[in-house]
Amino acid sequence: MAFIVHDWCARAAYLSGITLAPVPDEEAAVALASATANIRDMDGAPALDALSRWEPSFRPVVNGARRRPEDEPLPIPCLVGTDAARRHGGNIGCRRWGVGLPHGALVRLDDPSDPPDLGVFAPSPAFHWLLRTRGLGFGQALLLGCELCGTYSMAPQGMRRRPGPLTTPGEVADLIASVPDGARHVSTARSAAPHLLDGCASPREAATVLYASLPARRGGYGLPEPQRNHPVALNARARALLPAKRAIYLDLAWPESHLAVEYDSHGHEEGMRPLEDKDRLVAAAHMGFEILPLTPNMADRRERLDAFMGEVADRLGVRQRPLCRSTLERRARLHRELFTPWDLW
């Protein structure tokens, strides 16, 4: 029997450091066809034992998001390919994927030399994103995708740094393109995938870039996408202010316009680099950059962030046209989805 975990168990697998061995598409199809929903069939599987140890830390987050008692034990969620497997499994966390798997859909969590109809599997990070977009808003789906394509993970205890991305926008696009006809609940993923960002270092960074650069029809400002963590080599005059540095790094920058946005210091529990001191800002000015500081209080209040984005647009020479009521409503919804904390498990 094969057992395919998903949902919070997939997130636990990504956080745990378990080796994610890509499964060839032909073997993934065999695994799905033989997948069981009865965890008793997998008693003693080391990979499941390892994931089960994460359950107490995920329990309050998942139950809180799903409005269940905080101390209620979480089922091990699984993915199966047939209604029969779901009916006979007795696992309330079971979900059926009733069409062929897309390209690169599964990773293996145990011995990759075992046959594909035996062992423990999980959705690849790209496929996990597609599965989790069911029920999410457009902005929420983008935030989750930017996390998987970024260098941070949202763990139950808060944000954690990661050395590299779990997937890329290109891998997500390839997977989406290979989803068979007849697949359900994939419309949000299809609409959001072209707008995913790679390499973001925090959810606040992803939210700010998306709000600035998404087209107006999606609720954004349609600004050119800024470069993130942009390096600026210092000249002699600037190095006199910062003698220990050869370069400074700007949070968000439009180098052609010599404009940058820097996150102000008191929001850095999410890992954003603070404005170190006035010398750093003066050094950036010596290099010809105008710096606009953005505080968490400005970003979280839509009217303040809209005024800030209008100022950025003016500096970039991007004309902002009057918006109709439906576009203003989309902008309000996008801000709510990007800047309201969500438990995207």
mmCIF file of C-alpha atoms in Angstrom:
data_model
loop_
_atom_site.group_PDB
_atom_site.id
_atom_site.type_symbol
_atom_site.label_atom_id
_atom_site.label_comp_id
_atom_site.label_asym_id
_atom_site.label_seq_id
_atom_site.Cartn_x
_atom_site.Cartn_y
_atom_site.Cartn_z
ATOM 1 C CA MET A 1 0.000 0.000 0.000
ATOM 2 C CA ALA A 2 1.030 3.594 -0.640
ATOM 3 C CA PHE A 3 0.093 6.425 1.709
ATOM 4 C CA ILE A 4 0.111 9.996 0.393
ATOM 5 C CA VAL A 5 0.028 12.640 3.120
ATOM 6 C CA HIS A 6 -1.065 16.197 2.300
ATOM 7 C CA ASP A 7 -2.282 19.414 3.949
ATOM 8 C CA TRP A 8 -0.540 20.093 7.298
ATOM 9 C CA CYS A 9 1.452 16.842 7.058
ATOM 10 C CA ALA A 10 3.017 17.994 3.799
ATOM 11 C CA ARG A 11 3.983 21.266 5.469
ATOM 12 C CA ALA A 12 5.491 19.310 8.355
ATOM 13 C CA ALA A 13 7.508 17.255 5.869
ATOM 14 C CA TYR A 14 8.892 20.409 4.254
ATOM 15 C CA LEU A 15 9.804 21.864 7.662
ATOM 16 C CA SER A 16 11.287 18.680 9.064
ATOM 17 C CA GLY A 17 14.179 18.370 6.655
ATOM 18 C CA ILE A 18 13.051 14.945 5.410
ATOM 19 C CA THR A 19 14.577 14.308 1.990
ATOM 20 C CA LEU A 20 11.969 15.009 -0.693
ATOM 21 C CA ALA A 21 12.799 12.565 -3.479
ATOM 22 C CA PRO A 22 11.019 13.466 -6.754
ATOM 23 C CA VAL A 23 8.851 10.649 -8.070
ATOM 24 C CA PRO A 24 8.719 9.981 -11.839
ATOM 25 C CA ASP A 25 5.248 10.587 -13.255
ATOM 26 C CA GLU A 26 4.670 6.915 -14.129
ATOM 27 C CA GLU A 27 5.510 5.827 -10.571
ATOM 28 C CA ALA A 28 3.367 8.633 -9.122
ATOM 29 C CA ALA A 29 0.373 7.278 -11.055
ATOM 30 C CA VAL A 30 0.985 3.822 -9.548
ATOM 31 C CA ALA A 31 1.249 5.319 -6.051
ATOM 32 C CA LEU A 32 -2.037 7.191 -6.416
ATOM 33 C CA ALA A 33 -3.835 4.138 -7.784
ATOM 34 C CA SER A 34 -2.683 2.048 -4.811
ATOM 35 C CA ALA A 35 -3.054 4.772 -2.172
ATOM 36 C CA THR A 36 -4.865 3.803 1.010
ATOM 37 C CA ALA A 37 -6.809 6.062 3.349
ATOM 38 C CA ASN A 38 -6.447 3.709 6.283
ATOM 39 C CA ILE A 39 -3.450 4.695 8.340
ATOM 40 C CA ARG A 40 -3.564 1.332 10.087
ATOM 41 C CA ASP A 41 -2.219 -0.146 6.859
ATOM 42 C CA MET A 42 0.963 1.865 7.449
ATOM 43 C CA ASP A 43 1.663 1.038 11.097
ATOM 44 C CA GLY A 44 5.334 1.475 11.901
ATOM 45 C CA ALA A 45 6.259 3.521 8.827
ATOM 46 C CA PRO A 46 9.201 5.690 10.003
ATOM 47 C CA ALA A 47 8.229 8.672 7.851
ATOM 48 C CA LEU A 48 4.710 8.746 9.335
ATOM 49 C CA ASP A 49 6.108 8.413 12.847
ATOM 50 C CA ALA A 50 8.366 11.415 12.154
ATOM 51 C CA LEU A 51 5.447 13.507 10.859
ATOM 52 C CA SER A 52 3.226 12.490 13.786
ATOM 53 C CA ARG A 53 5.720 14.111 16.165
ATOM 54 C CA TRP A 54 4.847 17.480 14.584
ATOM 55 C CA GLU A 55 1.130 17.076 15.315
ATOM 56 C CA PRO A 56 1.094 18.756 18.766
ATOM 57 C CA SER A 57 2.718 21.932 17.390
ATOM 58 C CA PHE A 58 0.395 22.097 14.387
ATOM 59 C CA ARG A 59 -2.739 21.297 16.391
ATOM 60 C CA PRO A 60 -3.597 24.767 17.772
ATOM 61 C CA VAL A 61 -2.834 26.498 14.459
ATOM 62 C CA VAL A 62 -4.834 24.148 12.252
ATOM 63 C CA ASN A 63 -7.743 23.795 14.678
ATOM 64 C CA GLY A 64 -7.871 27.556 15.204
ATOM 65 C CA ALA A 65 -8.007 28.193 11.457
ATOM 66 C CA ARG A 66 -10.737 25.582 11.043
ATOM 67 C CA ARG A 67 -12.732 26.619 14.116
ATOM 68 C CA ARG A 68 -12.334 23.361 15.992
ATOM 69 C CA PRO A 69 -11.434 22.879 19.666
ATOM 70 C CA GLU A 70 -7.780 23.817 20.080
ATOM 71 C CA ASP A 71 -6.780 20.537 21.753
ATOM 72 C CA GLU A 72 -8.636 18.248 19.319
ATOM 73 C CA PRO A 73 -6.130 15.768 17.806
ATOM 74 C CA LEU A 74 -5.478 16.210 14.116
ATOM 75 C CA PRO A 75 -6.120 13.362 11.698
ATOM 76 C CA ILE A 76 -3.325 12.403 9.327
ATOM 77 C CA PRO A 77 -4.655 13.874 6.064
ATOM 78 C CA CYS A 78 -4.190 11.703 2.998
ATOM 79 C CA LEU A 79 -4.753 11.786 -0.745
ATOM 80 C CA VAL A 80 -6.332 8.901 -2.660
ATOM 81 C CA GLY A 81 -7.319 8.274 -6.245
ATOM 82 C CA THR A 82 -10.679 6.498 -5.879
ATOM 83 C CA ASP A 83 -13.937 6.874 -3.991
ATOM 84 C CA ALA A 84 -13.580 3.276 -2.839
ATOM 85 C CA ALA A 85 -10.294 4.032 -1.077
ATOM 86 C CA ARG A 86 -11.841 7.028 0.620
ATOM 87 C CA ARG A 87 -14.966 5.164 1.731
ATOM 88 C CA HIS A 88 -13.060 2.253 3.227
ATOM 89 C CA GLY A 89 -10.352 4.251 4.921
ATOM 90 C CA GLY A 90 -12.117 5.747 7.893
ATOM 91 C CA ASN A 91 -9.775 8.752 7.799
ATOM 92 C CA ILE A 92 -11.705 12.010 8.103
ATOM 93 C CA GLY A 93 -8.820 13.944 6.558
ATOM 94 C CA CYS A 94 -9.015 12.061 3.265
ATOM 95 C CA ARG A 95 -9.225 13.852 -0.103
ATOM 96 C CA ARG A 96 -9.690 12.296 -3.525
ATOM 97 C CA TRP A 97 -7.820 13.412 -6.647
ATOM 98 C CA GLY A 98 -9.984 11.883 -9.338
ATOM 99 C CA VAL A 99 -8.025 12.622 -12.513
ATOM 100 C CA GLY A 100 -4.488 11.909 -13.650
ATOM 101 C CA LEU A 101 -1.712 13.527 -11.676
ATOM 102 C CA PRO A 102 0.075 16.526 -13.215
ATOM 103 C CA HIS A 103 3.768 16.490 -13.976
ATOM 104 C CA GLY A 104 5.994 16.405 -10.896
ATOM 105 C CA ALA A 105 3.108 15.903 -8.490
ATOM 106 C CA LEU A 106 4.628 13.663 -5.809
ATOM 107 C CA VAL A 107 7.766 13.355 -3.717
ATOM 108 C CA ARG A 108 8.804 10.337 -1.698
ATOM 109 C CA LEU A 109 9.421 10.583 2.055
ATOM 110 C CA ASP A 110 10.937 7.155 2.609
ATOM 111 C CA ASP A 111 13.268 4.774 0.752
ATOM 112 C CA PRO A 112 13.130 5.742 -2.955
ATOM 113 C CA SER A 113 14.296 2.263 -3.936
ATOM 114 C CA ASP A 114 11.017 0.718 -2.728
ATOM 115 C CA PRO A 115 8.358 0.002 -5.383
ATOM 116 C CA PRO A 116 5.877 2.838 -6.050
ATOM 117 C CA ASP A 117 2.910 0.907 -4.642
ATOM 118 C CA LEU A 118 4.566 0.799 -1.223
ATOM 119 C CA GLY A 119 5.685 3.570 1.109
ATOM 120 C CA VAL A 120 4.932 7.145 2.116
ATOM 121 C CA PHE A 121 4.590 10.038 -0.321
ATOM 122 C CA ALA A 122 3.595 13.710 -0.219
ATOM 123 C CA PRO A 123 2.597 16.291 -2.818
ATOM 124 C CA SER A 124 5.535 18.178 -4.258
ATOM 125 C CA PRO A 125 5.571 21.788 -3.022
ATOM 126 C CA ALA A 126 4.110 22.939 -6.370
ATOM 127 C CA PHE A 127 1.273 20.376 -6.177
ATOM 128 C CA HIS A 128 0.717 21.171 -2.491
ATOM 129 C CA TRP A 129 0.175 24.797 -3.508
ATOM 130 C CA LEU A 130 -2.379 23.805 -6.139
ATOM 131 C CA LEU A 131 -4.255 21.609 -3.645
ATOM 132 C CA ARG A 132 -4.247 24.301 -0.956
ATOM 133 C CA THR A 133 -5.545 27.087 -3.189
ATOM 134 C CA ARG A 134 -8.960 25.451 -2.945
ATOM 135 C CA GLY A 135 -10.960 27.814 -0.751
ATOM 136 C CA LEU A 136 -8.314 30.570 -0.671
ATOM 137 C CA GLY A 137 -8.736 34.045 -2.087
ATOM 138 C CA PHE A 138 -6.521 35.259 -4.929
ATOM 139 C CA GLY A 139 -4.221 37.236 -2.623
ATOM 140 C CA GLN A 140 -4.006 34.431 -0.058
ATOM 141 C CA ALA A 141 -3.052 31.950 -2.798
ATOM 142 C CA LEU A 142 -0.294 34.287 -3.950
ATOM 143 C CA LEU A 143 1.098 34.684 -0.421
ATOM 144 C CA LEU A 144 1.258 30.922 0.059
ATOM 145 C CA GLY A 145 2.895 30.473 -3.338
ATOM 146 C CA CYS A 146 5.445 33.213 -2.650
ATOM 147 C CA GLU A 147 6.353 31.462 0.615
ATOM 148 C CA LEU A 148 6.987 28.151 -1.175
ATOM 149 C CA CYS A 149 9.018 29.983 -3.845
ATOM 150 C CA GLY A 150 10.821 32.112 -1.247
ATOM 151 C CA THR A 151 13.460 31.759 1.442
ATOM 152 C CA TYR A 152 11.195 31.571 4.501
ATOM 153 C CA SER A 153 8.675 29.143 5.970
ATOM 154 C CA MET A 154 5.710 29.914 8.168
ATOM 155 C CA ALA A 155 5.981 27.316 10.945
ATOM 156 C CA PRO A 156 3.475 26.991 13.817
ATOM 157 C CA GLN A 157 5.920 28.922 16.027
ATOM 158 C CA GLY A 158 6.388 31.722 13.491
ATOM 159 C CA MET A 159 8.604 32.528 10.538
ATOM 160 C CA ARG A 160 11.724 30.459 9.893
ATOM 161 C CA ARG A 161 14.554 31.116 7.450
ATOM 162 C CA ARG A 162 15.189 28.587 4.710
ATOM 163 C CA PRO A 163 18.371 28.380 2.605
ATOM 164 C CA GLY A 164 16.482 28.188 -0.673
ATOM 165 C CA PRO A 165 13.034 27.859 -2.256
ATOM 166 C CA LEU A 166 10.969 24.670 -2.147
ATOM 167 C CA THR A 167 9.736 25.284 -5.675
ATOM 168 C CA THR A 168 9.841 27.989 -8.347
ATOM 169 C CA PRO A 169 7.243 29.875 -10.381
ATOM 170 C CA GLY A 170 8.483 27.968 -13.428
ATOM 171 C CA GLU A 171 7.905 24.580 -11.778
ATOM 172 C CA VAL A 172 4.442 25.700 -10.700
ATOM 173 C CA ALA A 173 3.651 26.850 -14.245
ATOM 174 C CA ASP A 174 4.788 23.488 -15.671
ATOM 175 C CA LEU A 175 2.646 21.612 -13.180
ATOM 176 C CA ILE A 176 -0.414 23.791 -13.840
ATOM 177 C CA ALA A 177 -0.011 23.330 -17.600
ATOM 178 C CA SER A 178 -0.072 19.550 -17.181
ATOM 179 C CA VAL A 179 -3.211 19.360 -15.012
ATOM 180 C CA PRO A 180 -5.650 17.104 -16.916
ATOM 181 C CA ASP A 181 -9.012 18.331 -18.105
ATOM 182 C CA GLY A 182 -11.712 17.642 -15.556
ATOM 183 C CA ALA A 183 -9.648 18.570 -12.500
ATOM 184 C CA ARG A 184 -11.778 20.462 -9.976
ATOM 185 C CA HIS A 185 -10.952 23.472 -7.789
ATOM 186 C CA VAL A 186 -7.961 24.655 -9.831
ATOM 187 C CA SER A 187 -9.285 28.011 -11.111
ATOM 188 C CA THR A 188 -7.622 30.059 -8.345
ATOM 189 C CA ALA A 189 -4.302 28.352 -8.982
ATOM 190 C CA ARG A 190 -4.540 28.988 -12.727
ATOM 191 C CA SER A 191 -5.243 32.698 -12.232
ATOM 192 C CA ALA A 192 -2.613 33.224 -9.522
ATOM 193 C CA ALA A 193 0.286 31.198 -10.945
ATOM 194 C CA PRO A 194 1.442 33.818 -13.515
ATOM 195 C CA HIS A 195 1.887 36.361 -10.691
ATOM 196 C CA LEU A 196 4.016 34.299 -8.279
ATOM 197 C CA LEU A 197 7.270 35.868 -7.080
ATOM 198 C CA ASP A 198 10.498 34.015 -6.445
ATOM 199 C CA GLY A 199 13.068 34.685 -3.744
ATOM 200 C CA CYS A 200 10.957 36.709 -1.297
ATOM 201 C CA ALA A 201 12.445 36.871 2.203
ATOM 202 C CA SER A 202 9.266 37.504 4.230
ATOM 203 C CA PRO A 203 5.477 37.602 3.840
ATOM 204 C CA ARG A 204 5.552 41.387 4.285
ATOM 205 C CA GLU A 205 7.959 41.734 1.381
ATOM 206 C CA ALA A 206 5.817 39.514 -0.826
ATOM 207 C CA ALA A 207 2.633 41.394 0.102
ATOM 208 C CA THR A 208 4.168 44.803 -0.592
ATOM 209 C CA VAL A 209 5.588 43.807 -3.977
ATOM 210 C CA LEU A 210 2.324 42.159 -5.029
ATOM 211 C CA TYR A 211 0.215 45.144 -3.980
ATOM 212 C CA ALA A 212 2.498 47.451 -5.936
ATOM 213 C CA SER A 213 2.956 45.406 -9.095
ATOM 214 C CA LEU A 214 -0.243 43.441 -9.702
ATOM 215 C CA PRO A 215 -2.369 44.974 -12.472
ATOM 216 C CA ALA A 216 -5.315 47.159 -11.528
ATOM 217 C CA ARG A 217 -7.771 44.506 -12.707
ATOM 218 C CA ARG A 218 -6.358 42.329 -9.913
ATOM 219 C CA GLY A 219 -6.460 45.130 -7.345
ATOM 220 C CA GLY A 220 -2.833 46.233 -7.559
ATOM 221 C CA TYR A 221 -1.173 49.448 -8.700
ATOM 222 C CA GLY A 222 0.376 48.121 -11.899
ATOM 223 C CA LEU A 223 3.823 49.494 -11.043
ATOM 224 C CA PRO A 224 7.013 47.972 -12.452
ATOM 225 C CA GLU A 225 8.110 45.113 -10.229
ATOM 226 C CA PRO A 226 10.905 46.342 -7.941
ATOM 227 C CA GLN A 227 14.180 44.551 -7.443
ATOM 228 C CA ARG A 228 14.454 43.014 -3.987
ATOM 229 C CA ASN A 229 17.541 43.267 -1.771
ATOM 230 C CA HIS A 230 19.153 45.353 -4.509
ATOM 231 C CA PRO A 231 22.949 45.853 -4.063
ATOM 232 C CA VAL A 232 24.402 49.341 -4.483
ATOM 233 C CA ALA A 233 28.198 49.636 -4.549
ATOM 234 C CA LEU A 234 29.390 52.595 -2.484
ATOM 235 C CA ASN A 235 31.610 55.346 -3.814
ATOM 236 C CA ALA A 236 34.380 56.906 -1.750
ATOM 237 C CA ARG A 237 32.127 59.586 -0.267
ATOM 238 C CA ALA A 238 29.540 57.028 0.849
ATOM 239 C CA ARG A 239 32.219 54.676 2.234
ATOM 240 C CA ALA A 240 33.399 57.489 4.495
ATOM 241 C CA LEU A 241 30.037 57.134 6.251
ATOM 242 C CA LEU A 242 30.087 53.332 6.269
ATOM 243 C CA PRO A 243 33.796 52.367 6.277
ATOM 244 C CA ALA A 244 33.075 48.701 7.031
ATOM 245 C CA LYS A 245 30.880 48.266 3.949
ATOM 246 C CA ARG A 246 31.552 48.062 0.238
ATOM 247 C CA ALA A 247 27.864 48.020 -0.656
ATOM 248 C CA ILE A 248 24.445 48.520 0.848
ATOM 249 C CA TYR A 249 21.339 46.512 0.046
ATOM 250 C CA LEU A 250 18.003 48.201 -0.554
ATOM 251 C CA ASP A 251 14.837 46.311 0.378
ATOM 252 C CA LEU A 252 12.896 47.274 -2.758
ATOM 253 C CA ALA A 253 14.438 49.321 -5.549
ATOM 254 C CA TRP A 254 13.723 50.709 -8.989
ATOM 255 C CA PRO A 255 17.348 51.360 -10.001
ATOM 256 C CA GLU A 256 16.521 53.120 -13.274
ATOM 257 C CA SER A 257 14.502 55.691 -11.319
ATOM 258 C CA HIS A 258 16.942 55.799 -8.363
ATOM 259 C CA LEU A 259 14.038 55.121 -6.018
ATOM 260 C CA ALA A 260 13.911 52.664 -3.114
ATOM 261 C CA VAL A 261 11.467 51.577 -0.431
ATOM 262 C CA GLU A 262 12.904 50.572 2.918
ATOM 263 C CA TYR A 263 11.005 48.806 5.697
ATOM 264 C CA ASP A 264 11.155 50.769 8.924
ATOM 265 C CA SER A 265 12.628 49.145 12.002
ATOM 266 C CA HIS A 266 9.813 48.171 14.331
ATOM 267 C CA GLY A 267 8.293 45.542 12.023
ATOM 268 C CA HIS A 268 11.270 43.236 11.893
ATOM 269 C CA GLU A 269 9.916 40.326 13.839
ATOM 270 C CA GLU A 270 9.189 38.998 10.324
ATOM 271 C CA GLY A 271 12.851 39.131 9.441
ATOM 272 C CA MET A 272 13.006 42.331 7.399
ATOM 273 C CA ARG A 273 16.285 44.194 7.714
ATOM 274 C CA PRO A 274 15.821 47.444 9.693
ATOM 275 C CA LEU A 275 16.941 50.869 8.648
ATOM 276 C CA GLU A 276 20.279 50.553 10.416
ATOM 277 C CA ASP A 277 21.003 54.249 10.992
ATOM 278 C CA LYS A 278 20.900 57.637 9.385
ATOM 279 C CA ASP A 279 24.379 57.150 7.922
ATOM 280 C CA ARG A 280 23.035 54.335 5.775
ATOM 281 C CA LEU A 281 20.279 56.533 4.390
ATOM 282 C CA VAL A 282 22.716 59.354 3.760
ATOM 283 C CA ALA A 283 25.013 56.898 1.961
ATOM 284 C CA ALA A 284 22.113 55.853 -0.261
ATOM 285 C CA ALA A 285 21.430 59.516 -0.987
ATOM 286 C CA HIS A 286 25.086 59.991 -1.951
ATOM 287 C CA MET A 287 24.553 57.204 -4.488
ATOM 288 C CA GLY A 288 21.630 59.115 -5.960
ATOM 289 C CA PHE A 289 18.763 57.115 -4.422
ATOM 290 C CA GLU A 290 15.646 58.604 -2.917
ATOM 291 C CA ILE A 291 14.491 56.468 0.006
ATOM 292 C CA LEU A 292 10.819 56.157 0.988
ATOM 293 C CA PRO A 293 10.373 54.464 4.395
ATOM 294 C CA LEU A 294 7.424 52.084 4.823
ATOM 295 C CA THR A 295 6.286 51.197 8.341
ATOM 296 C CA PRO A 296 4.045 48.268 9.325
ATOM 297 C CA ASN A 297 1.405 50.744 10.508
ATOM 298 C CA MET A 298 1.346 52.323 7.043
ATOM 299 C CA ALA A 299 1.118 48.956 5.278
ATOM 300 C CA ASP A 300 -1.628 47.536 7.487
ATOM 301 C CA ARG A 301 -3.982 50.501 7.016
ATOM 302 C CA ARG A 302 -5.187 50.563 3.443
ATOM 303 C CA GLU A 303 -5.784 54.294 3.156
ATOM 304 C CA ARG A 304 -2.210 54.969 4.293
ATOM 305 C CA LEU A 305 -0.723 52.331 2.001
ATOM 306 C CA ASP A 306 -2.739 53.676 -0.934
ATOM 307 C CA ALA A 307 -1.352 57.157 -0.294
ATOM 308 C CA PHE A 308 2.156 55.677 -0.104
ATOM 309 C CA MET A 309 1.722 53.742 -3.369
ATOM 310 C CA GLY A 310 0.409 56.876 -5.039
ATOM 311 C CA GLU A 311 3.604 58.654 -4.005
ATOM 312 C CA VAL A 312 5.720 55.789 -5.406
ATOM 313 C CA ALA A 313 3.767 55.917 -8.668
ATOM 314 C CA ASP A 314 4.370 59.670 -8.932
ATOM 315 C CA ARG A 315 8.112 59.201 -8.403
ATOM 316 C CA LEU A 316 8.171 56.499 -11.097
ATOM 317 C CA GLY A 317 6.139 58.582 -13.495
ATOM 318 C CA VAL A 318 3.333 56.009 -13.649
ATOM 319 C CA ARG A 319 0.012 57.685 -14.194
ATOM 320 C CA GLN A 320 -2.806 56.403 -11.974
ATOM 321 C CA ARG A 321 -6.189 56.590 -13.634
ATOM 322 C CA PRO A 322 -9.459 57.012 -11.739
ATOM 323 C CA LEU A 323 -10.824 53.611 -10.747
ATOM 324 C CA CYS A 324 -14.359 52.340 -11.042
ATOM 325 C CA ARG A 325 -16.220 50.995 -8.036
ATOM 326 C CA SER A 326 -15.569 47.318 -8.847
ATOM 327 C CA THR A 327 -11.814 47.927 -9.158
ATOM 328 C CA LEU A 328 -11.764 49.771 -5.829
ATOM 329 C CA GLU A 329 -13.551 46.795 -4.264
ATOM 330 C CA ARG A 330 -10.960 44.430 -5.724
ATOM 331 C CA ARG A 331 -8.196 46.611 -4.285
ATOM 332 C CA ALA A 332 -9.784 46.547 -0.837
ATOM 333 C CA ARG A 333 -10.135 42.773 -1.018
ATOM 334 C CA LEU A 334 -6.537 42.346 -2.202
ATOM 335 C CA HIS A 335 -5.214 44.480 0.668
ATOM 336 C CA ARG A 336 -7.247 42.481 3.182
ATOM 337 C CA GLU A 337 -5.953 39.165 1.808
ATOM 338 C CA LEU A 338 -2.312 40.282 1.584
ATOM 339 C CA PHE A 339 -1.927 42.157 4.866
ATOM 340 C CA THR A 340 -4.235 40.277 7.233
ATOM 341 C CA PRO A 341 -2.442 37.412 9.043
ATOM 342 C CA TRP A 342 -3.649 34.051 7.737
ATOM 343 C CA ASP A 343 -2.943 30.486 8.778
ATOM 344 C CA LEU A 344 -2.223 29.054 5.334
ATOM 345 C CA TRP A 345 -1.845 25.430 6.362
#
